mmCIF file of C-alpha atoms and ligand atoms in Angstrom:
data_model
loop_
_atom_site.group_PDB
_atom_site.id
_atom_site.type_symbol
_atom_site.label_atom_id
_atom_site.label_comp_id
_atom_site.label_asym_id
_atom_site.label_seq_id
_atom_site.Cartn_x
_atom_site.Cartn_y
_atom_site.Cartn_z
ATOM 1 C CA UNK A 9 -7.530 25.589 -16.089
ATOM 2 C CA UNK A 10 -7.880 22.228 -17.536
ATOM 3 C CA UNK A 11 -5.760 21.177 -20.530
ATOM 4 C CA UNK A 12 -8.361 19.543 -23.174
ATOM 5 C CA UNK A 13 -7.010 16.425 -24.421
ATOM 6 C CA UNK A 14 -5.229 16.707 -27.565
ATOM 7 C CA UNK A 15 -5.601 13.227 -28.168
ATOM 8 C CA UNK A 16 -9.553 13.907 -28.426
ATOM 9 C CA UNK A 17 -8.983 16.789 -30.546
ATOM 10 C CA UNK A 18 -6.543 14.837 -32.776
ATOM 11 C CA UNK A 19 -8.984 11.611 -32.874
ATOM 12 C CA UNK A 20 -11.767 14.697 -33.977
ATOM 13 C CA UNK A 21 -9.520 15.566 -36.393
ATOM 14 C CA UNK A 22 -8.790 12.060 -37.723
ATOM 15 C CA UNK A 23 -12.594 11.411 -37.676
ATOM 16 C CA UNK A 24 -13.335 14.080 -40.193
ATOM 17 C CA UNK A 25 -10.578 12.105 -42.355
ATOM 18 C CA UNK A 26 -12.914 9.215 -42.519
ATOM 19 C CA UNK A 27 -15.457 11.313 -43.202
ATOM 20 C CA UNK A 28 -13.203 11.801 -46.341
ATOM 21 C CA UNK A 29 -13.327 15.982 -45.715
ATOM 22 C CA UNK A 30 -9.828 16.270 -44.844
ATOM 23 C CA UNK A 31 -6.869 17.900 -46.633
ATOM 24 C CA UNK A 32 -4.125 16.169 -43.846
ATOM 25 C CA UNK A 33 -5.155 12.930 -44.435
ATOM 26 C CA UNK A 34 -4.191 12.714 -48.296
ATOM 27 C CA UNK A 35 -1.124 15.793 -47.929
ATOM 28 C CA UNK A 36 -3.585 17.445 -50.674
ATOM 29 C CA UNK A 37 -4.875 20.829 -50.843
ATOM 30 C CA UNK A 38 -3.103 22.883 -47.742
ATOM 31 C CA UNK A 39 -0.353 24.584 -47.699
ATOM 32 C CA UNK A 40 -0.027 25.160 -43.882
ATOM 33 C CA UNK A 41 1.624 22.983 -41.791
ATOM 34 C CA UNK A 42 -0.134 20.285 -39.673
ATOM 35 C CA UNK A 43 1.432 19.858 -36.424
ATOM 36 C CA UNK A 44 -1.930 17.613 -34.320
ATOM 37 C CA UNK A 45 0.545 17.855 -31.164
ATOM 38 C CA UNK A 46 1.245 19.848 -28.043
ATOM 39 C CA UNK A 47 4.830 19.603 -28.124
ATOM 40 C CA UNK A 48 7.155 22.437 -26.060
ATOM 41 C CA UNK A 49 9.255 22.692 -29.772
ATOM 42 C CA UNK A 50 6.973 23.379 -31.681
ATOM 43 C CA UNK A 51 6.003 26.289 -29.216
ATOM 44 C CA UNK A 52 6.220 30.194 -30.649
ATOM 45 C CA UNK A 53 6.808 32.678 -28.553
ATOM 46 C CA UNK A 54 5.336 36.708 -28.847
ATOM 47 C CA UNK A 55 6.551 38.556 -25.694
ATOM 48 C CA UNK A 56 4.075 41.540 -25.058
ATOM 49 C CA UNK A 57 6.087 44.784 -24.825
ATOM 50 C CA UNK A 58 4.407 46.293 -22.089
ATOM 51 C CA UNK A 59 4.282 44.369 -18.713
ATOM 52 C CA UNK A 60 1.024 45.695 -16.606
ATOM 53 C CA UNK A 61 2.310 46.563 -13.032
ATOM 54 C CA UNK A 62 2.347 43.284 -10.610
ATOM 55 C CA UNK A 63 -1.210 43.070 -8.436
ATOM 56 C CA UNK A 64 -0.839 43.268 -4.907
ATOM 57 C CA UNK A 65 -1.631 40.116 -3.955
ATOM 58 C CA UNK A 66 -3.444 40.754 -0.479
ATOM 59 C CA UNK A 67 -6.479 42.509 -2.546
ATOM 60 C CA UNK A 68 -6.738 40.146 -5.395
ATOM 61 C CA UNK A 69 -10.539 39.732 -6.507
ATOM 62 C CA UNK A 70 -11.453 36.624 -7.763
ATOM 63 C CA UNK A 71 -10.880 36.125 -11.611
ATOM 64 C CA UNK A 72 -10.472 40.256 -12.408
ATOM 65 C CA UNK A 73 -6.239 40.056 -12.535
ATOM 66 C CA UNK A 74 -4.751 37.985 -15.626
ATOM 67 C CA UNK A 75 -1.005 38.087 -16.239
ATOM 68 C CA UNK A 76 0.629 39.764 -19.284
ATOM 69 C CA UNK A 77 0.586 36.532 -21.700
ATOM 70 C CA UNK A 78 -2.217 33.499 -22.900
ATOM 71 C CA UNK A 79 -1.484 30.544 -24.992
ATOM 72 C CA UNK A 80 -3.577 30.020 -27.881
ATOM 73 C CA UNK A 81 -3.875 26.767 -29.954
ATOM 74 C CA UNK A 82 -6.328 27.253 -32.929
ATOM 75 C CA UNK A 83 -7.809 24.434 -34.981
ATOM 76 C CA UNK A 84 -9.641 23.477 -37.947
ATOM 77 C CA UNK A 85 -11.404 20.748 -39.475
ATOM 78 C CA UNK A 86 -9.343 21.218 -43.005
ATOM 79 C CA UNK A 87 -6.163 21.606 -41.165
ATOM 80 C CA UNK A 88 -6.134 19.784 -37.385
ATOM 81 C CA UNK A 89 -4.344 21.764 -35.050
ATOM 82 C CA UNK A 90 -1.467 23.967 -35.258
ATOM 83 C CA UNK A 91 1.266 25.255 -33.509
ATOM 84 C CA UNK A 92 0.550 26.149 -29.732
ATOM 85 C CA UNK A 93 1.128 30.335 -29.445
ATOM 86 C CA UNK A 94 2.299 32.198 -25.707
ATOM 87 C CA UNK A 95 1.143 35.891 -26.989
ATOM 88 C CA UNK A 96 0.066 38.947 -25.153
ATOM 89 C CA UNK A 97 -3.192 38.742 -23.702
ATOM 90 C CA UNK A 98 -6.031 39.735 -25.996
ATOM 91 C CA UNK A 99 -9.733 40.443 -26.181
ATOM 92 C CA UNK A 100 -11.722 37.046 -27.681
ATOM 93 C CA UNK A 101 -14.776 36.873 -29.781
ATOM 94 C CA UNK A 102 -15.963 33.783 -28.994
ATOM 95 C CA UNK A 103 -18.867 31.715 -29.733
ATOM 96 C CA UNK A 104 -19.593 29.687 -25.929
ATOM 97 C CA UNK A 105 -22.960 28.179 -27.700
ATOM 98 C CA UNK A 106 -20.245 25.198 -29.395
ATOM 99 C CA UNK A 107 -17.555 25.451 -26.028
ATOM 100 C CA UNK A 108 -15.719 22.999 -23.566
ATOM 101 C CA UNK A 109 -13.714 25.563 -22.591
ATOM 102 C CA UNK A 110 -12.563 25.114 -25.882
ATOM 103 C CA UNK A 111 -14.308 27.020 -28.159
ATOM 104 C CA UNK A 112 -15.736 27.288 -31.730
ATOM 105 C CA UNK A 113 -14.887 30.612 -33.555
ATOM 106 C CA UNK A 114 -16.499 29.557 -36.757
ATOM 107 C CA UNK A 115 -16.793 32.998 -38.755
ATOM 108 C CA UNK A 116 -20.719 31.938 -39.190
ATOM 109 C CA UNK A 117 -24.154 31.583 -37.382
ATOM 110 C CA UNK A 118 -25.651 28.147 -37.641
ATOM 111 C CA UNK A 119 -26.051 25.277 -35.531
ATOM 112 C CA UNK A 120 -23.736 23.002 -37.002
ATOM 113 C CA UNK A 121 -20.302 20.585 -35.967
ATOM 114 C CA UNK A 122 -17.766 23.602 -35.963
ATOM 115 C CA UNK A 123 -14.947 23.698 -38.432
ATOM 116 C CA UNK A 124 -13.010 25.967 -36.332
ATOM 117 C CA UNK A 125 -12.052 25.856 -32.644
ATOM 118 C CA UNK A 126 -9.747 27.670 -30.813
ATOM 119 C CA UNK A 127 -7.706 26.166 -27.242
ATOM 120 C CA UNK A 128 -6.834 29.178 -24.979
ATOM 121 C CA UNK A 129 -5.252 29.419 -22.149
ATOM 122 C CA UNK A 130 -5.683 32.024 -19.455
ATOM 123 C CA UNK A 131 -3.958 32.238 -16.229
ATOM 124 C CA UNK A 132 -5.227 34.834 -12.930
ATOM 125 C CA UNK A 133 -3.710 34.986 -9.765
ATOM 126 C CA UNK A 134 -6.057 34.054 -7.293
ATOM 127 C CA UNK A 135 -6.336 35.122 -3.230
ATOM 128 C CA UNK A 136 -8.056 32.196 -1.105
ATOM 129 C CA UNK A 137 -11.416 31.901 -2.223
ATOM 130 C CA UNK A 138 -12.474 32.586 2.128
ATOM 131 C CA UNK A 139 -10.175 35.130 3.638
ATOM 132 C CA UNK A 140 -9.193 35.212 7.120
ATOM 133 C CA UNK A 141 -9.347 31.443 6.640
ATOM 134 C CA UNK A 142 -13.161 31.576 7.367
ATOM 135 C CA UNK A 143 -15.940 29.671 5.830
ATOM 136 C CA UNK A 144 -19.060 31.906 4.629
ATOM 137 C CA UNK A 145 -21.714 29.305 4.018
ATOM 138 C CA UNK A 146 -24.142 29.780 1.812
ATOM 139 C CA UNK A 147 -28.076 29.247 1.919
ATOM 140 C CA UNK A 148 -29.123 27.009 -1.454
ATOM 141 C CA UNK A 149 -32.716 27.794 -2.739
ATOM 142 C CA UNK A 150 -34.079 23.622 -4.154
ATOM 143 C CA UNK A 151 -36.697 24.117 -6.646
ATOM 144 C CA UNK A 152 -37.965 21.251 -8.882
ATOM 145 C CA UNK A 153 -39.172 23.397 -11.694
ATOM 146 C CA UNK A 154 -36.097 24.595 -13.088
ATOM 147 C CA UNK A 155 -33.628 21.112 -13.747
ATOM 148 C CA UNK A 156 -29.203 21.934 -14.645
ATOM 149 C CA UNK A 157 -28.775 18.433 -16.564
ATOM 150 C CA UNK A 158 -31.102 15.548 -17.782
ATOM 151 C CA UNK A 159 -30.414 11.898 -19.165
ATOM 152 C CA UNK A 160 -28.433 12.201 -22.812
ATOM 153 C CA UNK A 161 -28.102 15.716 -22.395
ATOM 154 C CA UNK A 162 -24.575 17.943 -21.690
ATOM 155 C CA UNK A 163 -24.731 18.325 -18.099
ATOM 156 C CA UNK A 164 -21.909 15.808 -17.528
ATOM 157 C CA UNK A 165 -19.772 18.501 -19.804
ATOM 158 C CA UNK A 166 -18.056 21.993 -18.841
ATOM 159 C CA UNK A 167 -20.162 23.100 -22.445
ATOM 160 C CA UNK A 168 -21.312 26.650 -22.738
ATOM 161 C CA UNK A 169 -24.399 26.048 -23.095
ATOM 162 C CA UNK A 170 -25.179 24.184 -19.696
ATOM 163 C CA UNK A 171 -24.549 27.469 -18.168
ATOM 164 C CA UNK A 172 -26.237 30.171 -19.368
ATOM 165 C CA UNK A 173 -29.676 28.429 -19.132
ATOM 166 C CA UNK A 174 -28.587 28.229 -15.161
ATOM 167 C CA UNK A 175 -28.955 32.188 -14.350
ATOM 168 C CA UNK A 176 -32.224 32.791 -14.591
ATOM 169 C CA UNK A 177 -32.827 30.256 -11.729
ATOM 170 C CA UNK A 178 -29.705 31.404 -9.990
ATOM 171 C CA UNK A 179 -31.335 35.370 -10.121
ATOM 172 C CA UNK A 180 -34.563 33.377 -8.899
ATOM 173 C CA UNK A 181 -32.420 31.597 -5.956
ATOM 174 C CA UNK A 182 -30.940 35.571 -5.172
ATOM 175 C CA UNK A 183 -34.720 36.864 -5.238
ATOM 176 C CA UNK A 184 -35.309 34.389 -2.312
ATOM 177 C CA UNK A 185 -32.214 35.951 -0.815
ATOM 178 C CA UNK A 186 -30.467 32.406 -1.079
ATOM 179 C CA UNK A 187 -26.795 32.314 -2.874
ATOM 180 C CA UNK A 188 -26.880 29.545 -5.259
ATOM 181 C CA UNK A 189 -29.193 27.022 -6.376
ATOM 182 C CA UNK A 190 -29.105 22.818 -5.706
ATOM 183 C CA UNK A 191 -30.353 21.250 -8.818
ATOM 184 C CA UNK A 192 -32.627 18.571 -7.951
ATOM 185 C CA UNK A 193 -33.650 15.700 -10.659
ATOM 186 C CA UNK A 194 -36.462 13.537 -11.275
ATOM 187 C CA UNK A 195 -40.151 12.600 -8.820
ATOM 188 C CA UNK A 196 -38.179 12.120 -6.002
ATOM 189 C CA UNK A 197 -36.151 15.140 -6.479
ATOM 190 C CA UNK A 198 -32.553 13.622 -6.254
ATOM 191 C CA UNK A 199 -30.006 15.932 -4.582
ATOM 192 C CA UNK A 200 -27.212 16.735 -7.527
ATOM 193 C CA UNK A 201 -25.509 19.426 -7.421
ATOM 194 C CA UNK A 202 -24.930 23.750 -5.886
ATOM 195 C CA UNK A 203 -24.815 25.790 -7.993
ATOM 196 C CA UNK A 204 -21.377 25.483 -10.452
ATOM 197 C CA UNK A 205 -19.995 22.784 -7.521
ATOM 198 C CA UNK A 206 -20.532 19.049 -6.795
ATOM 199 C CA UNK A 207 -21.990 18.199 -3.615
ATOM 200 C CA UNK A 208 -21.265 16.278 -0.650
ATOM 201 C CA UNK A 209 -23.104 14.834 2.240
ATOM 202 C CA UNK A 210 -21.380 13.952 5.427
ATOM 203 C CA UNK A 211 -24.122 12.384 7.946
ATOM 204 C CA UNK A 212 -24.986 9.338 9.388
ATOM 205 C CA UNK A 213 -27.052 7.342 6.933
ATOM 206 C CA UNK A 214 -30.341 5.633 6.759
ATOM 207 C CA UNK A 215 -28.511 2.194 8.254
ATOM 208 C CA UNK A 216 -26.480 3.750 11.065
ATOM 209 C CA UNK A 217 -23.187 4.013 9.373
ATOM 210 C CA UNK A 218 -21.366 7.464 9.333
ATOM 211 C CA UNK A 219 -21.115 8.348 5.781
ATOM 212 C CA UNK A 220 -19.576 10.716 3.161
ATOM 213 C CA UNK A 221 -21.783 10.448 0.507
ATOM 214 C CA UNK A 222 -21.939 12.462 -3.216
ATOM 215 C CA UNK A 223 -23.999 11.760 -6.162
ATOM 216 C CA UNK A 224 -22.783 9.169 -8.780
ATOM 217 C CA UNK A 225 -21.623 9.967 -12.424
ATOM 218 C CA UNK A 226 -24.684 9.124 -13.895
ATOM 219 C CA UNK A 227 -24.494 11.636 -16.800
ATOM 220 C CA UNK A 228 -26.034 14.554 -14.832
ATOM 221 C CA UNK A 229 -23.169 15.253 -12.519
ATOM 222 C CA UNK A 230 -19.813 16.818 -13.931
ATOM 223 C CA UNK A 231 -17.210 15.440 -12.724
ATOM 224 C CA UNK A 232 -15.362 17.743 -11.091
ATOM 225 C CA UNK A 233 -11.224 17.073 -10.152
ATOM 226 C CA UNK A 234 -12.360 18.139 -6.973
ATOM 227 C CA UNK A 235 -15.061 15.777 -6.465
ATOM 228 C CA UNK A 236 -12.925 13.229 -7.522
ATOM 229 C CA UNK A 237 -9.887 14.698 -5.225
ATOM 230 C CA UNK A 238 -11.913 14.382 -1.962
ATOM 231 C CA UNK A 239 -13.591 10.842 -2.606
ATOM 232 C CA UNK A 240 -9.967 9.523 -2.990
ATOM 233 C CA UNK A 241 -8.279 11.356 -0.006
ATOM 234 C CA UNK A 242 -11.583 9.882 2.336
ATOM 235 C CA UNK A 243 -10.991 6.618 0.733
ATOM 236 C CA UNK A 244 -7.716 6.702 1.697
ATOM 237 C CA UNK A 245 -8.239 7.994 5.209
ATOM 238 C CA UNK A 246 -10.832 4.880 5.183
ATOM 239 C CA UNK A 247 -11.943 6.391 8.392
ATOM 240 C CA UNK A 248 -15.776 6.398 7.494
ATOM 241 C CA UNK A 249 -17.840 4.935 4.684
ATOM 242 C CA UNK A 250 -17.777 6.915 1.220
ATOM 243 C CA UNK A 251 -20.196 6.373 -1.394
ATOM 244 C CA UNK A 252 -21.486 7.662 -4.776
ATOM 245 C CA UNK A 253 -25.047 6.905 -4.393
ATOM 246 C CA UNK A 254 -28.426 8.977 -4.792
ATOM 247 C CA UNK A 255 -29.579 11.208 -1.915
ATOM 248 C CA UNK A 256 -32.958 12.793 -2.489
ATOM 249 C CA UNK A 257 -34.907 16.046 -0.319
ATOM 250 C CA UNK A 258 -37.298 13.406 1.723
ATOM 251 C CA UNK A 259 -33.838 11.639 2.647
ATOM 252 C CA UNK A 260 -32.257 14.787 3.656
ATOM 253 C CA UNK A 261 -35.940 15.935 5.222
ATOM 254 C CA UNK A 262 -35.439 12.937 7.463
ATOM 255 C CA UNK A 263 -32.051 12.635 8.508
ATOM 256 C CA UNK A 264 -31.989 16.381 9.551
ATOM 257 C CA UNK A 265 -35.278 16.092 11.839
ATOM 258 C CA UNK A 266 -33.473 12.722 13.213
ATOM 259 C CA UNK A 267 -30.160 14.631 13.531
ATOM 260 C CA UNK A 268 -28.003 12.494 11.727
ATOM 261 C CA UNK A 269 -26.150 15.373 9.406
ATOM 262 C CA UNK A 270 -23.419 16.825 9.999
ATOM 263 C CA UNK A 271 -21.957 18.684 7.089
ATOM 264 C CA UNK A 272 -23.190 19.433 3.483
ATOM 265 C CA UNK A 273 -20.809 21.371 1.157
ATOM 266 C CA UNK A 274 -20.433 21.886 -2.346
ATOM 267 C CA UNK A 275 -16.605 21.207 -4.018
ATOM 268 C CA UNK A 276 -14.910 23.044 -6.790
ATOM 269 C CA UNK A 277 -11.525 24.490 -7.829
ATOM 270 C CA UNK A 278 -12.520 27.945 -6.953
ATOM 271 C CA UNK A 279 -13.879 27.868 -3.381
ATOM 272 C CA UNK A 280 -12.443 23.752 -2.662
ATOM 273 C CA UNK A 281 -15.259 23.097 -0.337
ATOM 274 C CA UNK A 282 -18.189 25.204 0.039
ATOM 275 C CA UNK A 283 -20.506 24.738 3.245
ATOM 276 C CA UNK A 284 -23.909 25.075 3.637
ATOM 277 C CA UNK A 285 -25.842 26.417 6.130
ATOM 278 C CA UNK A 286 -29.724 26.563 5.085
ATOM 279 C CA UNK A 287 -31.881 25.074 2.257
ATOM 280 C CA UNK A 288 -35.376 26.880 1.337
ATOM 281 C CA UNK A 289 -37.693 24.122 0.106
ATOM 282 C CA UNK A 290 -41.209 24.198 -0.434
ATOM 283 C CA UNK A 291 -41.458 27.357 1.416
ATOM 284 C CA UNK A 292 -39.656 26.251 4.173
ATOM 285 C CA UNK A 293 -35.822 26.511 5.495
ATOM 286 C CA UNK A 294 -33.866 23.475 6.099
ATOM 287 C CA UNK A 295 -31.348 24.288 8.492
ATOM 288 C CA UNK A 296 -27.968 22.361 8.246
ATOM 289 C CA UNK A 297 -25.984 22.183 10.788
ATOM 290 C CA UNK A 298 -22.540 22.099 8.998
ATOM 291 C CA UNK A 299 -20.893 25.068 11.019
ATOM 292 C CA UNK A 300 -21.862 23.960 14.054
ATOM 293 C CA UNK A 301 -20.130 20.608 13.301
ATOM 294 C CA UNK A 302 -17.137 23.077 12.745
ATOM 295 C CA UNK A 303 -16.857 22.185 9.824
ATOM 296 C CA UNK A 304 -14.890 19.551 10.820
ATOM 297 C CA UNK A 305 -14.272 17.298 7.513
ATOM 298 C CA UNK A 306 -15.480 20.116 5.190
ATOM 299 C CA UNK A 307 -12.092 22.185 6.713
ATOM 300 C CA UNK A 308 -9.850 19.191 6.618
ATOM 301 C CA UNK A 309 -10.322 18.592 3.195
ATOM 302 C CA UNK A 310 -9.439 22.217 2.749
ATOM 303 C CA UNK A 311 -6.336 22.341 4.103
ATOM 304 C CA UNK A 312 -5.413 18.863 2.953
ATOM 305 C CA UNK A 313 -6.193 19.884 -0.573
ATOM 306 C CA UNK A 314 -4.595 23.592 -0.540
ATOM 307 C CA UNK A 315 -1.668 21.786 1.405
ATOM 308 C CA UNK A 316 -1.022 19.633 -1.658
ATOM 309 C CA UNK A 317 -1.746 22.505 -4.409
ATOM 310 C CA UNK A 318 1.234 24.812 -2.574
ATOM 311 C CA UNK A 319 3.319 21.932 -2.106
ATOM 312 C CA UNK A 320 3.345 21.928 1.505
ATOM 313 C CA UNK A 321 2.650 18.270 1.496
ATOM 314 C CA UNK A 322 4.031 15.693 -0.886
ATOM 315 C CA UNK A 323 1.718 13.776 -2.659
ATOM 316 C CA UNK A 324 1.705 11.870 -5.791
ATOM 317 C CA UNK A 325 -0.887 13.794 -7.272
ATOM 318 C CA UNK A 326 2.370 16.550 -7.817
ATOM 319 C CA UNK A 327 4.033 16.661 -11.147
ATOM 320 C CA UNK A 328 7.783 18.641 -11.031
ATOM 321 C CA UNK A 329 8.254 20.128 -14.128
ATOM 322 C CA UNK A 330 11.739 22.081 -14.773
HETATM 323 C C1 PLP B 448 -16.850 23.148 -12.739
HETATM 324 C C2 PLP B 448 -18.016 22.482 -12.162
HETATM 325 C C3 PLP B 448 -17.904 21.678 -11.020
HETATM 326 C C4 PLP B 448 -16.631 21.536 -10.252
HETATM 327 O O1 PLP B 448 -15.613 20.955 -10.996
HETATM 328 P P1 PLP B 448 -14.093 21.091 -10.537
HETATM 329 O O2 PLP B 448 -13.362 20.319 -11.582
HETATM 330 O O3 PLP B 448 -13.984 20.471 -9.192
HETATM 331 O O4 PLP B 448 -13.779 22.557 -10.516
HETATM 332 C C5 PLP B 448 -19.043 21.020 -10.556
HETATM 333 N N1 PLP B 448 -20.227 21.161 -11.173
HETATM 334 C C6 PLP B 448 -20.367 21.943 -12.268
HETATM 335 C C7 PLP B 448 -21.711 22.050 -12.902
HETATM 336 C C8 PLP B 448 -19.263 22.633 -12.792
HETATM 337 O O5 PLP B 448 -19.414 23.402 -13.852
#
């Protein structure tokens, strides 16, 4: 899981100093300790006393298994945050409304700036997301009356609240017996993203040149690691051009009747690269023709990418730490 940054959550802290709220500023008022860092020493330990019985890893089911322990690191407005906590693993009451994965556990319903959050940290073993090594694509259901993200809104944030308002168009996608919705944006219904996944293009674009192209960061995309992973492993191959630009359905329309796509696949850390096989738009399927191109590029960034995670292959993306 992604580590928040503590220096955000320190600089929130500091802000509510100069909003003059603040015990830690002055040393006034509390009597706990302020620690505002992440540090390994200042780490407590709670072993659980039961260990649960190891999984066996060749039936593993997606996010179901967690190990014996979390880490918790709770904050507060009055007192920053405190000491990071490796504790059995527990049952949360959490409040996703106020959440980056990092979540407010105010003791109160409002809509306000919470005074309380709490960091957690959950780890689950994981099989590949495909077994057998196999892709399953997925059929996307595009529909322009339900948007994921607009202009000065959250979408460009793992918050809460940006995904439960995505189900009821992802129950609508499963009516249509499609898997997972692509968000479209704006008139010319702009191509931005499947489902929970960013969203790649690989095709030979409007001027001839073979392309991998994904949305740009406009403040309706997230931007995924992975996303960001596979534009600078292509850049680095430099083997084809590789753009964040704006694709839209009448673009896609047209460069599938002229055959000039090869691949389309969503990216993530669960799945890596997702590829898709039909889009139902307008009443009508869109067949892509990703598997039948193999999936060439959507399977070598998979292996390139688990490669590196397993340390198969060095890369300087790998930290060691002992
Ligand atoms: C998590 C997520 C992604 C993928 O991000 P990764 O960091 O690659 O896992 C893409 N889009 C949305 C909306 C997401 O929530």
């Amino acid at each position: 899981m992604a580590s928040p940054p503590p220096a955000a959550a320190a600089a929130l802290a500091r802000q509510d100093c100069n909003n003059g709220c603040s015990a830690e500023c002055t040393g006034e008022g509390g009597s706990k300790e302020v620690v505002e860092t992440f540090k390994a020493e200042d780490l407590i330990i709670t072993p659980a006393t039961v260990l649960k019985e190891k999984p066996d890893p060749n039936t593993l089911v997606f996010g179901t298994v967690f190990t014996d322990h979390m880490l918790t690191v709770e904050w507060s407005s009055e007192f920053g945050w405190e000491k990071p906590h490796i504790k059995p693993l527990q049952n949360l009451s959490l409040h996703p409304g106020s959440s980056a994965f990092h979540y407010a556990v105010e003791p109160s319903l409002g809509v306000k700036k919470p005074t309380k959050a709490l960091l957690f940290v959950i780890l689950s073993p994981v099989g590949p997301y495909f077994s057998s090594g196999s892709f399953n694509p997925v059929s996307l259901w595009a529909n322009p009356k339900y948007v994921r993200a607009w202009k000065g809104g959250t979408g460009d944030c793992k918050m809460g609240g940006n995904y439960g308002s995505s189900l009821f168009a992802q129950c609508e996608a499963m009516d249509n017996a499609c898997q997972q919705v692509l968000w479209l944006y704006g008139e010319d219904n702009q191509i931005t993203e499947v489902g929970t996944m960013n969203l790649f293009l690989y095709w030979i674009n409007e001027d001839g040149e073979e392309e991998l192209a994904t949305p740009p960061l406009d403040g309706i995309i997230l931007p995924g690691v992975t996303r960001q992973s596979i534009l600078d492993l292509a850049h680095k191959w430099g083997e084809f051009k590789v753009s964040e630009r704006y694709l839209t359905m009448d673009d896609l329309n047209t460069a599938v009747e002229e055959n000039r796509v090869r691949e389309m696949f969503g990216s993530g850390t669960a799945c890596v690269v997702c590829p898709v096989s039909n889009i139902l738009y307008k009443g009508e399927t869109i067949h892509i023709p990703t598997m039948e191109n193999g999936p060439k590029l959507a399977s070598r960034i998979l292996d390139k990418l688990t490669d590196i995670q397993y340390g198969r292959e060095e890369s300087d993306w790998t930290i060691t730490v002992s």
